[in-house]
Tab-separated table of C-alpha atoms in Angstrom:
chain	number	residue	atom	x	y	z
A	67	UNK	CA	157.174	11.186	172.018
A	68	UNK	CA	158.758	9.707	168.648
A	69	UNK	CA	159.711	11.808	165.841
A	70	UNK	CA	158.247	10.805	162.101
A	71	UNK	CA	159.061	13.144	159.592
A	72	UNK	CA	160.632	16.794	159.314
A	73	UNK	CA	158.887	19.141	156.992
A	74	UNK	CA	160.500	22.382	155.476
A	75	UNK	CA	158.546	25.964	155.695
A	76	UNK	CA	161.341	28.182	152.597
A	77	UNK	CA	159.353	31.736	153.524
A	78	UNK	CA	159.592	32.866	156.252
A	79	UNK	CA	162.553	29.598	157.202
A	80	UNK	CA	161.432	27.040	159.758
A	81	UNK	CA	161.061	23.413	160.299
A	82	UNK	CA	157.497	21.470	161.066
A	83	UNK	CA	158.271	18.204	163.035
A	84	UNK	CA	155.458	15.688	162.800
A	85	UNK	CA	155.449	13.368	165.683
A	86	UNK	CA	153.625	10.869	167.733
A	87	UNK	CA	152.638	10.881	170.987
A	88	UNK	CA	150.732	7.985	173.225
A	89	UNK	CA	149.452	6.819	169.429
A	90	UNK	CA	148.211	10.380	169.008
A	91	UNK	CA	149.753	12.810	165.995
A	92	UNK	CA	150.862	15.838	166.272
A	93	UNK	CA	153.193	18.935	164.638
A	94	UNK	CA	155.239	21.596	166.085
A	95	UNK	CA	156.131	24.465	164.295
A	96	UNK	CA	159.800	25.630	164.671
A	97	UNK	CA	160.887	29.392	163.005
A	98	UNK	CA	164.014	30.275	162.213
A	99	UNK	CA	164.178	33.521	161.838
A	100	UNK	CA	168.037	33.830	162.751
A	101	UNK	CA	168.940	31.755	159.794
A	102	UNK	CA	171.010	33.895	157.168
A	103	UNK	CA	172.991	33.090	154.478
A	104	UNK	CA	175.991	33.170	155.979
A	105	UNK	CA	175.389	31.703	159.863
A	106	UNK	CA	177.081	28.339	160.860
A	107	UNK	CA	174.374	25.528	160.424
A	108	UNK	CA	176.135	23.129	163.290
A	109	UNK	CA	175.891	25.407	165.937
A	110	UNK	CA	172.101	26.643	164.436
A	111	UNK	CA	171.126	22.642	164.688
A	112	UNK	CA	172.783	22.601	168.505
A	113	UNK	CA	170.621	25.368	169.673
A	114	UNK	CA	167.477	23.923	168.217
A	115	UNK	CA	168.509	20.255	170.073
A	116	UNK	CA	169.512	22.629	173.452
A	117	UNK	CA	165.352	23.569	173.429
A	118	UNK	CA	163.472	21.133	171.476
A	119	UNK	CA	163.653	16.887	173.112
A	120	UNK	CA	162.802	15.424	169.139
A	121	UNK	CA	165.266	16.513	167.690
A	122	UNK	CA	168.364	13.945	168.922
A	123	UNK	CA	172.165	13.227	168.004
A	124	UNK	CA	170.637	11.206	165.704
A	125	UNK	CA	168.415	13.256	163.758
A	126	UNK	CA	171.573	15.457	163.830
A	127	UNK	CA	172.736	15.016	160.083
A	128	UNK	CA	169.185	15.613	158.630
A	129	UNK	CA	168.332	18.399	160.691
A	130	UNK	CA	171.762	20.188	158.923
A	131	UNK	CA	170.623	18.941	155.750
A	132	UNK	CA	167.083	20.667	155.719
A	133	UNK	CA	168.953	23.490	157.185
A	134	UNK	CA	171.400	23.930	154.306
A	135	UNK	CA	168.344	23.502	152.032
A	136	UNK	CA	166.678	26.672	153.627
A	137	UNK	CA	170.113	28.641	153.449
A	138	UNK	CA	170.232	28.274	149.821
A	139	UNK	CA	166.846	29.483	149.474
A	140	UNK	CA	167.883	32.743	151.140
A	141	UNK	CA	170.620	33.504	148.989
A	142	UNK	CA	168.670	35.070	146.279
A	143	UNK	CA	170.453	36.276	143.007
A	144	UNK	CA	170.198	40.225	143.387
A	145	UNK	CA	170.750	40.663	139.629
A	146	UNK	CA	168.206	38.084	138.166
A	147	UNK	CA	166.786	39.731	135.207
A	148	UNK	CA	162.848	38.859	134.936
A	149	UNK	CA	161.596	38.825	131.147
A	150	UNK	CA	158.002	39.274	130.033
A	151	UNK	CA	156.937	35.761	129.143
A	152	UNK	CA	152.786	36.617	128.718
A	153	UNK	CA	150.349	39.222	128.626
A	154	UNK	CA	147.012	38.072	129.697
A	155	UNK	CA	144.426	40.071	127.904
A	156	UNK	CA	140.662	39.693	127.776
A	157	UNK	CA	139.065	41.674	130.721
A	158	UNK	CA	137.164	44.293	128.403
A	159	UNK	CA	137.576	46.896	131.416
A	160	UNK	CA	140.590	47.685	133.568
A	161	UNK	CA	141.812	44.813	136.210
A	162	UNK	CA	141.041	45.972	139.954
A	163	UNK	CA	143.785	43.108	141.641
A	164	UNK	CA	145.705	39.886	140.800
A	165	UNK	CA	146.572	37.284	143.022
A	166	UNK	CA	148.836	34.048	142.444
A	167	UNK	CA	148.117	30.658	143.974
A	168	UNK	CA	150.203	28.858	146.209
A	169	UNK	CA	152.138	27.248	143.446
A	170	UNK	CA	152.366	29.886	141.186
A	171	UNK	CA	151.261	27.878	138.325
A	172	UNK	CA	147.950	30.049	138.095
A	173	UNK	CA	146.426	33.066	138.879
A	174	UNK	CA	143.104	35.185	139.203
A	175	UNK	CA	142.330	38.561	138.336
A	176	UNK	CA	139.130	41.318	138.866
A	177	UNK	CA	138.197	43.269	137.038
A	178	UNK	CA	135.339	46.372	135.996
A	179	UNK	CA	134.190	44.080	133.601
A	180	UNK	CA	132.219	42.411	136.669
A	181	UNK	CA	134.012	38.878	136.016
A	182	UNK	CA	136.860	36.798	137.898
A	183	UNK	CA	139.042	35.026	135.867
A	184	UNK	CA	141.666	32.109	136.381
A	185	UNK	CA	144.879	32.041	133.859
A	186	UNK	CA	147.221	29.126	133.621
A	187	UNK	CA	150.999	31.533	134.263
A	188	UNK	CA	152.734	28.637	132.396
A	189	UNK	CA	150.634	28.642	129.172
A	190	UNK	CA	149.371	31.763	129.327
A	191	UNK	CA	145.517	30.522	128.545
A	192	UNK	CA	142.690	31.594	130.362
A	193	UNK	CA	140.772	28.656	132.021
A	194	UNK	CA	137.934	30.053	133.689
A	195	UNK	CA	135.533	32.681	133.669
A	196	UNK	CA	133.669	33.523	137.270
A	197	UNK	CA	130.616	34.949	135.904
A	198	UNK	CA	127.629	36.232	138.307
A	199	UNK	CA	128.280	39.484	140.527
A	200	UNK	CA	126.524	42.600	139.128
A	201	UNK	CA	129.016	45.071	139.384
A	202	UNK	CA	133.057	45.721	139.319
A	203	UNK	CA	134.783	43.068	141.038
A	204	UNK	CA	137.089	44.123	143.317
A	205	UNK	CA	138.873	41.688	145.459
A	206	UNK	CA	139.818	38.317	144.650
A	207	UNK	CA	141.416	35.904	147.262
A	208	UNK	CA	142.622	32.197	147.388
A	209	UNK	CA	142.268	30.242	150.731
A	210	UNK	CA	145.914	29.663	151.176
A	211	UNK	CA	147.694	26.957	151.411
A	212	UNK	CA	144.955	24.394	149.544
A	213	UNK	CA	143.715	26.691	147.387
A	214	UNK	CA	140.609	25.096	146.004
A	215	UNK	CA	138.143	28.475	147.125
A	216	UNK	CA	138.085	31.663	145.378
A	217	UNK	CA	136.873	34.687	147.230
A	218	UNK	CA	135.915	37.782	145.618
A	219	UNK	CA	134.475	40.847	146.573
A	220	UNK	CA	132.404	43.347	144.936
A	221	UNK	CA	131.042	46.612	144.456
A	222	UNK	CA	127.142	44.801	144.244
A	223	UNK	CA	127.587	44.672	147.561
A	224	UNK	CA	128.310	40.772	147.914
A	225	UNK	CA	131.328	38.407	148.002
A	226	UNK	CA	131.019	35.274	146.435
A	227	UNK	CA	132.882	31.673	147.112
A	228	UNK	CA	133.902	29.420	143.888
A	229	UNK	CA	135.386	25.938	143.067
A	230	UNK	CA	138.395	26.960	141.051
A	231	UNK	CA	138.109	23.627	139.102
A	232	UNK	CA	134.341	23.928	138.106
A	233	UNK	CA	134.009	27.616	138.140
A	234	UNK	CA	131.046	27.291	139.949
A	235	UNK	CA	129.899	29.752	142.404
A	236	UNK	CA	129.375	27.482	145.602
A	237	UNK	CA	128.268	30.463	147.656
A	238	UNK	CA	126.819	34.303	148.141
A	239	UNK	CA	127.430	36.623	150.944
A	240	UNK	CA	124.736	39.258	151.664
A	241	UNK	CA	124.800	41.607	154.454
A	242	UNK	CA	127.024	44.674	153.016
A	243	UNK	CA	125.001	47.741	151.969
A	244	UNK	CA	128.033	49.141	150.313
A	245	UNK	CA	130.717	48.452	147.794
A	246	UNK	CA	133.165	45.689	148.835
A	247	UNK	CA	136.750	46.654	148.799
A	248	UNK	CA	138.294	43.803	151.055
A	249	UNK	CA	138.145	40.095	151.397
A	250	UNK	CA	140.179	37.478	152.667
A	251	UNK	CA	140.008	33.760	154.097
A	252	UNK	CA	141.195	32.555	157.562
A	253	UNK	CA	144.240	31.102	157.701
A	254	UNK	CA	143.213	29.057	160.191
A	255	UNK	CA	139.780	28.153	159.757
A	256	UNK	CA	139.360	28.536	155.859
A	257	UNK	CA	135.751	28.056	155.826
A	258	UNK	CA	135.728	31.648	157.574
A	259	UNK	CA	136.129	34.725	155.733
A	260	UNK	CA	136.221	38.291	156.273
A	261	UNK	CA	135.391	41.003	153.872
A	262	UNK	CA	135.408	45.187	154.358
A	263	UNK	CA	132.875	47.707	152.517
A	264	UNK	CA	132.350	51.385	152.395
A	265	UNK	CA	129.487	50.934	154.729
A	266	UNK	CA	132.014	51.218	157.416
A	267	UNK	CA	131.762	47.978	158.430
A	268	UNK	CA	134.163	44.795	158.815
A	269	UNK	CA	131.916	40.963	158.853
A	270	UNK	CA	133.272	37.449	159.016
A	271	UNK	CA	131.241	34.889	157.290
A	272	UNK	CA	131.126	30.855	157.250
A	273	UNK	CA	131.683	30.169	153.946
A	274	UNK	CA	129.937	27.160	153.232
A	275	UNK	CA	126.508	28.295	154.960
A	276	UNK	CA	126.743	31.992	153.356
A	277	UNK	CA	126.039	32.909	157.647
A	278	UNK	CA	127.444	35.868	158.952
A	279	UNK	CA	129.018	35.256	162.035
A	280	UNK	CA	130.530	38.571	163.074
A	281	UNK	CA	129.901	42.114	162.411
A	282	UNK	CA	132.309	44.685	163.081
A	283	UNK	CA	130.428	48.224	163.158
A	284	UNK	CA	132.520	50.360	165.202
A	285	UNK	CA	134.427	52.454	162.120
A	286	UNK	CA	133.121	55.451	161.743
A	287	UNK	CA	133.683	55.798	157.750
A	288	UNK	CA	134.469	53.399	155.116
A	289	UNK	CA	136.516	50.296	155.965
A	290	UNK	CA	139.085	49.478	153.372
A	291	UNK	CA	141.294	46.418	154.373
A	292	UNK	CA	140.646	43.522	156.796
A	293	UNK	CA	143.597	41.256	157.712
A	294	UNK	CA	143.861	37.873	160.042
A	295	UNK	CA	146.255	37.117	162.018
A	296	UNK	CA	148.185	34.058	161.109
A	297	UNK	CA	146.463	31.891	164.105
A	298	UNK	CA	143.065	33.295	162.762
A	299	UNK	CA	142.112	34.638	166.371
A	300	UNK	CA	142.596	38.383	165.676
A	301	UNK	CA	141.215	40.645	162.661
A	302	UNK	CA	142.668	43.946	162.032
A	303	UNK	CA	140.603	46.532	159.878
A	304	UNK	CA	142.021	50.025	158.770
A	305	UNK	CA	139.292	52.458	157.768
A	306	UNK	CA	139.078	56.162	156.631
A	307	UNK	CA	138.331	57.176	159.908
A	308	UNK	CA	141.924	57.356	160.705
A	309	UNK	CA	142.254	54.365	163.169
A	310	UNK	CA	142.483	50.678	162.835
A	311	UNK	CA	140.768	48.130	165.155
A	312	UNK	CA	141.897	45.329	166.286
A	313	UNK	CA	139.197	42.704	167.010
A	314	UNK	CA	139.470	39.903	168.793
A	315	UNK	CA	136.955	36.904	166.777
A	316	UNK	CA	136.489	35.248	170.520
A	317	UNK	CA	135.088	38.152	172.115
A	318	UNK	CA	132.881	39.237	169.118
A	319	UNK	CA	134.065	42.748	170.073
A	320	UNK	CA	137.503	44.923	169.359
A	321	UNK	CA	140.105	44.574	171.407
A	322	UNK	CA	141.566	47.860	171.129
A	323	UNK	CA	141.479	51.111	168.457
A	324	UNK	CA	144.736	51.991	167.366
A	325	UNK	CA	145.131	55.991	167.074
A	326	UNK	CA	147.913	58.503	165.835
A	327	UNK	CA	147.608	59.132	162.522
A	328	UNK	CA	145.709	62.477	161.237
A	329	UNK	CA	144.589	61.315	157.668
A	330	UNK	CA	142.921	58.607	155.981
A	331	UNK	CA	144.074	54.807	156.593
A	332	UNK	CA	145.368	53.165	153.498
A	333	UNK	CA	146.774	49.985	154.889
A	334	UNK	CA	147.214	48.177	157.978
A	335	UNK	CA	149.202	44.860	157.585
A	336	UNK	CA	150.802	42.180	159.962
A	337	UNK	CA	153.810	41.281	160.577
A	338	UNK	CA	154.859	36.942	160.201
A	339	UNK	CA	154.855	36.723	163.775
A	340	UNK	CA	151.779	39.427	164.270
A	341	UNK	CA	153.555	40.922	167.200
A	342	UNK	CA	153.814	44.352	165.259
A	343	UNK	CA	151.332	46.093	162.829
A	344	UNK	CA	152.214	48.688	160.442
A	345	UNK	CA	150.203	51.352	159.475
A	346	UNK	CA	149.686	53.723	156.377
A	347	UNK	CA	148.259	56.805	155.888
A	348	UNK	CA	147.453	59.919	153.580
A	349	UNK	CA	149.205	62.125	156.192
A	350	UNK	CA	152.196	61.127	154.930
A	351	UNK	CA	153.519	58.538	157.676
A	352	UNK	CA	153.558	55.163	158.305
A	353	UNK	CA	153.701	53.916	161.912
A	354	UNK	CA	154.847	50.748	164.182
A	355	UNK	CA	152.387	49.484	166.402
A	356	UNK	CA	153.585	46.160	168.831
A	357	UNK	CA	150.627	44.422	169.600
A	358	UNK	CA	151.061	44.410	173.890
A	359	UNK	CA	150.877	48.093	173.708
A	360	UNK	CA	149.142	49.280	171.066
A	361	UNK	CA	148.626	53.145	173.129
A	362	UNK	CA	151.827	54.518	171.053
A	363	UNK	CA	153.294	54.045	167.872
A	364	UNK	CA	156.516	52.386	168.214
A	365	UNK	CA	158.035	54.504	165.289
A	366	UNK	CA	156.948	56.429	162.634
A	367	UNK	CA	158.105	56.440	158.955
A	368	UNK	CA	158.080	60.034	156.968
A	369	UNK	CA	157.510	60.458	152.940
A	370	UNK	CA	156.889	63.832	151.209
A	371	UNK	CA	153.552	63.150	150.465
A	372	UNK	CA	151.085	60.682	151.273
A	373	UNK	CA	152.082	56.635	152.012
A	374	UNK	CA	150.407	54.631	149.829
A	375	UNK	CA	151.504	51.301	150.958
A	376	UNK	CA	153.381	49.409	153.356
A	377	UNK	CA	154.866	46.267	153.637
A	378	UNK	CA	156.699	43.460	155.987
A	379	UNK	CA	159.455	41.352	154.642
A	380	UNK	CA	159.081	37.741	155.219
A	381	UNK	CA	161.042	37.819	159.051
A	382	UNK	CA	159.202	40.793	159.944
A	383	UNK	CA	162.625	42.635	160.073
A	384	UNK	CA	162.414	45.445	157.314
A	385	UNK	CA	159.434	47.341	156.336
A	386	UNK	CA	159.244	49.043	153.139
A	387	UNK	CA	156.348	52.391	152.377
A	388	UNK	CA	154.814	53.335	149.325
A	389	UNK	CA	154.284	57.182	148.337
A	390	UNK	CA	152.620	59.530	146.210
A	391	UNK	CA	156.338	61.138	146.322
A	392	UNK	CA	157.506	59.234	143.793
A	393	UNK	CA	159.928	57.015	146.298
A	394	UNK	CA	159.638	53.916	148.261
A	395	UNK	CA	161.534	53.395	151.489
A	396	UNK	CA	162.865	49.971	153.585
A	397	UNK	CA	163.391	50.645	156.981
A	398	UNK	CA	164.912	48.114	159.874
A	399	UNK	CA	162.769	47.176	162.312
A	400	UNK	CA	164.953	45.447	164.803
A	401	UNK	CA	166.350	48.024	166.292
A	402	UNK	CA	165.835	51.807	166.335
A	403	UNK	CA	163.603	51.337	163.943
A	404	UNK	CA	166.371	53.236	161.122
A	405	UNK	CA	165.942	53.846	157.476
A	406	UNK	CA	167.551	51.435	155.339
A	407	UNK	CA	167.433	52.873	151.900
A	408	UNK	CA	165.626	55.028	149.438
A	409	UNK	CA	164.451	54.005	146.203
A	410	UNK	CA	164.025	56.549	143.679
A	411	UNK	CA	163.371	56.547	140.066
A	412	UNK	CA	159.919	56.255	139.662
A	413	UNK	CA	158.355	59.699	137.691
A	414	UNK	CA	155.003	59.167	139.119
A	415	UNK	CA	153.155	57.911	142.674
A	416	UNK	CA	154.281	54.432	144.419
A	417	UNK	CA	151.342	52.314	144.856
A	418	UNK	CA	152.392	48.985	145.389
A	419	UNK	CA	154.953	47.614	147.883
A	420	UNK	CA	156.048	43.871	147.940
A	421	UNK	CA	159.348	42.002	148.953
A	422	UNK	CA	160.896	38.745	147.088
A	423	UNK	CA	160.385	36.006	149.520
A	424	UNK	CA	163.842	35.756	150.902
A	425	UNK	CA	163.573	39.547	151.068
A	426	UNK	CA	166.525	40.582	148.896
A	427	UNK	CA	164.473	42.484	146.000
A	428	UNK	CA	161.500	44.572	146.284
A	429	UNK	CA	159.254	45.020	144.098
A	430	UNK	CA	157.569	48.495	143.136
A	431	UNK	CA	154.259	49.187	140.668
A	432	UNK	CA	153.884	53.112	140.064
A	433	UNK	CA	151.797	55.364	137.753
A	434	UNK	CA	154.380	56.019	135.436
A	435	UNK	CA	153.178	52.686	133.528
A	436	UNK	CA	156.504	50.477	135.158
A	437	UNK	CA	157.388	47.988	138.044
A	438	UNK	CA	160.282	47.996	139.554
A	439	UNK	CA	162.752	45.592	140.732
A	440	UNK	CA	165.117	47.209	143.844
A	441	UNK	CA	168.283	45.633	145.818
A	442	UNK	CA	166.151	46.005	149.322
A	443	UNK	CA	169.690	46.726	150.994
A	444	UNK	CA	171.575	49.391	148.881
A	445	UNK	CA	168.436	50.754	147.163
A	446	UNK	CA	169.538	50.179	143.824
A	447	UNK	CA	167.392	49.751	140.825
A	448	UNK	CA	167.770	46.500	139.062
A	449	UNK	CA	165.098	46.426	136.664
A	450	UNK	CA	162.464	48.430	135.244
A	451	UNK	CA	159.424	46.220	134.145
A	452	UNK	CA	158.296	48.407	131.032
A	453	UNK	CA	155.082	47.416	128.675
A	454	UNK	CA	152.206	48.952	130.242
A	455	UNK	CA	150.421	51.528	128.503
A	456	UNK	CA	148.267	52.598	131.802
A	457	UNK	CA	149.082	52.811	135.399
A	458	UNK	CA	150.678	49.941	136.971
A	459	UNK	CA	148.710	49.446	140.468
A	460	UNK	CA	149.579	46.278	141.683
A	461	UNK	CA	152.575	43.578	141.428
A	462	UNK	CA	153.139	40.403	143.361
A	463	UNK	CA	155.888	37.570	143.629
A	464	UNK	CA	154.447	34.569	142.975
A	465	UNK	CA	155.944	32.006	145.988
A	466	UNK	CA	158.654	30.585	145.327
A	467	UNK	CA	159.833	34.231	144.107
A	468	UNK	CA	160.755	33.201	140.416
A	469	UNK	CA	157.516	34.925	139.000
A	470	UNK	CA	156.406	38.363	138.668
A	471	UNK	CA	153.137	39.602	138.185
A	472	UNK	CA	152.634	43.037	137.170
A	473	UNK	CA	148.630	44.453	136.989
A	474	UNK	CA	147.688	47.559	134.759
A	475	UNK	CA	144.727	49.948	133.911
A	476	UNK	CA	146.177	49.135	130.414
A	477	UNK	CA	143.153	46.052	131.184
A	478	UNK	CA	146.005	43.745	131.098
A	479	UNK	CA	148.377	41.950	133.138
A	480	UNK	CA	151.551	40.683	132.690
A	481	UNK	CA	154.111	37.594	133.748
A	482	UNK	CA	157.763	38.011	134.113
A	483	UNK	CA	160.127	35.350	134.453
């Protein structure tokens, strides 16, 4: 088994190694979710050799190299100040959800106004206009990392698949009797995709033949997120019903319901490593679930009012909860499963929940027409992202964490820089 190259994963940190064996290629994926800013990158590069045959004494000096070039990528600058560099501004109707490709050079948004669009984030300009569903669309999805699909979802009852470049629809997915409120692609098997609808079902479809392959009826009331795991073998729905399902794609059938909470489901997301879920819910909780025994919550997280959101940081070691209280929350999920921090400030509901990549800032949308920018460890406000003249429901990072996008019902959205 030779060694050829060494490829660098910034978020969450790891190292592919592309090598060949008896003429055949191959890659193994190495995480390093111990590496910190601070650790000692000779004796992190010993412990990798101590486990892993490619990587030799003489590899050694690379291996630290690539290794010092993830470190600095963790050290994010807690007081960055982001400034508004566009507003993108044509949707005649409020925007529904943004998303940011895997370079963060563009981005799509929905929208009431039935149409996807694509906007260049360095110029500002709108290149494309994804014309063709009948009614509000509501979810819009790359296929990560390649990015040359669109997905979007909508309340006509279809999801559609387009060529980003053309902005032609390649495909149409019928089956859902109901409003779509969900879609995503396979991470590993893009040409799969899996959508959720009011009609309290989950279905996977092959994208290029418009064929539904699965269909996930079990819910008992509307479905409203479905989620892959990162090897593309699990799908994990939360629905109104007050469970979420985990199904396993082999078996055509769920692997287990996940129960505990005592109001409406309003997220259910992964972890990196998708050994732990996290739930959300209207009862005002958030719970743990680890995937081997998914009979008992791990831990449950407490708000005032109901929990809007929740969200993993890139290691799957903090979690941070959205409320209608007015606060988020980051809580460590390493140990005892202890709260971190509080972030208050906002004057209305949290509805949005998203770390930085390295997981040093979080970043909070709220009714009160602002985004937030928090220190994820001492709960401290950084920045307010003002502008908005409606609710702000959504906000992302782009990648490499030097973008913001902020979504409103103004019918705008905004990029800060």
């Amino acid at each position: 088994m030779r060694l050829i190259k060494i490829y660098l994963r910034y978020y969450p940190p790891g190292i592919a190694l592309n090598y060949q064996k008896k003429g055949i290629e191959g890659t193994k994926m190495i995480d390093l979710f111990d590496l910190t800013p601070s650790c000692d990158l000779q004796v992190l590069t010993k412990q990798i050799a101590s486990t892993e045959p490619l990587i030799t004494q003489e590899v050694f000096p690379q291996v630290t190299e690539i290794l010092e070039k993830l470190q600095k990528k963790l050290k994010e600058p807690v007081k960055t100040k982001f400034y508004l560099f566009k507003t993108l501004q044509t949707h005649i109707l409020p925007l529904t959800n943004v998303c940011f490709d895997k370079s963060g050079k563009k981005c799509i948004t929905g929208s009431y106004d039935r149409t996807c669009r694509i906007w260049n984030v360095e110029s500002g300009d709108e290149e494309k206009v994804l014309k063709g569903h009948e009614n509000v669309v509501f979810s819009v999805a790359y296929n990560y990392p390649r990015c040359d699909r669109i997905l979007t979802g909508s309340f006509d009852k279809t999801a559609k698949i387009w060529n980003p470049v053309s902005g032609n629809c390649i495909n149409t997915l019928w089956g859902h009797t109901a409003e779509i409120v969900g879609a995503e692609f396979n991470p590993h098997q893009c040409e799969l995709v899996a959508t959720c609808s009011m009609d309290n079902t989950a279905r996977v479809f092959h994208s290029e033949t418009g064929q539904e392959v699965h269909l996930f009826a079990d819910h008992s009331a509307e479905v409203i997120s479905a989620r892959f795991n990162k090897e593309g073998t699990l799908l994990l729905t939360a629905s109104f019903d007050e469970t979420a399902t985990v199904w396993d794609m082999r078996a055509k059938e769920h692997a287990i319901v996940i129960r505990g909470h005592e109001a409406e489901l309003s997220n259910a997301v992964w972890n990196f490593q998708c050994n732990l879920i996290a739930t959300s819910s209207l009862d005002r909780t958030a719970k743990i679930w680890d995937l081997r025994r998914l009979d008992d919550a791990q831990a449950t997280a407490s708000h005032k009012d109901e929990v809007l959101d929740v969200a993993f940081n890139c290691t799957g070691t903090r979690l941070a909860t959205g409320s209608a209280d007015c606060t988020a929350k980051v809580w460590d999920v390493t140990g005892n499963f202890e709260l971190v921090t509080i972030m208050a400030g906002h004057t209305d509901e949290v509805s949005k929940v998203t770390f930085s990549p390295p997981g040093g800032l979080l970043l909070t949308a709220s009714a009160d027409k602002t985004a937030r920018i928090w220190n994820s460890g001492t709960g401290t406000c950084t920045q307010t992202l003002s502008g908005h003249d409606g609710e702000v429901f959504s906000c992302s990072f782009n990648y490499s964490g030097d973008a913001i996008i902020t979504a409103s019902k103004d019918n705008t959205c905004k990029i800060w820089r």
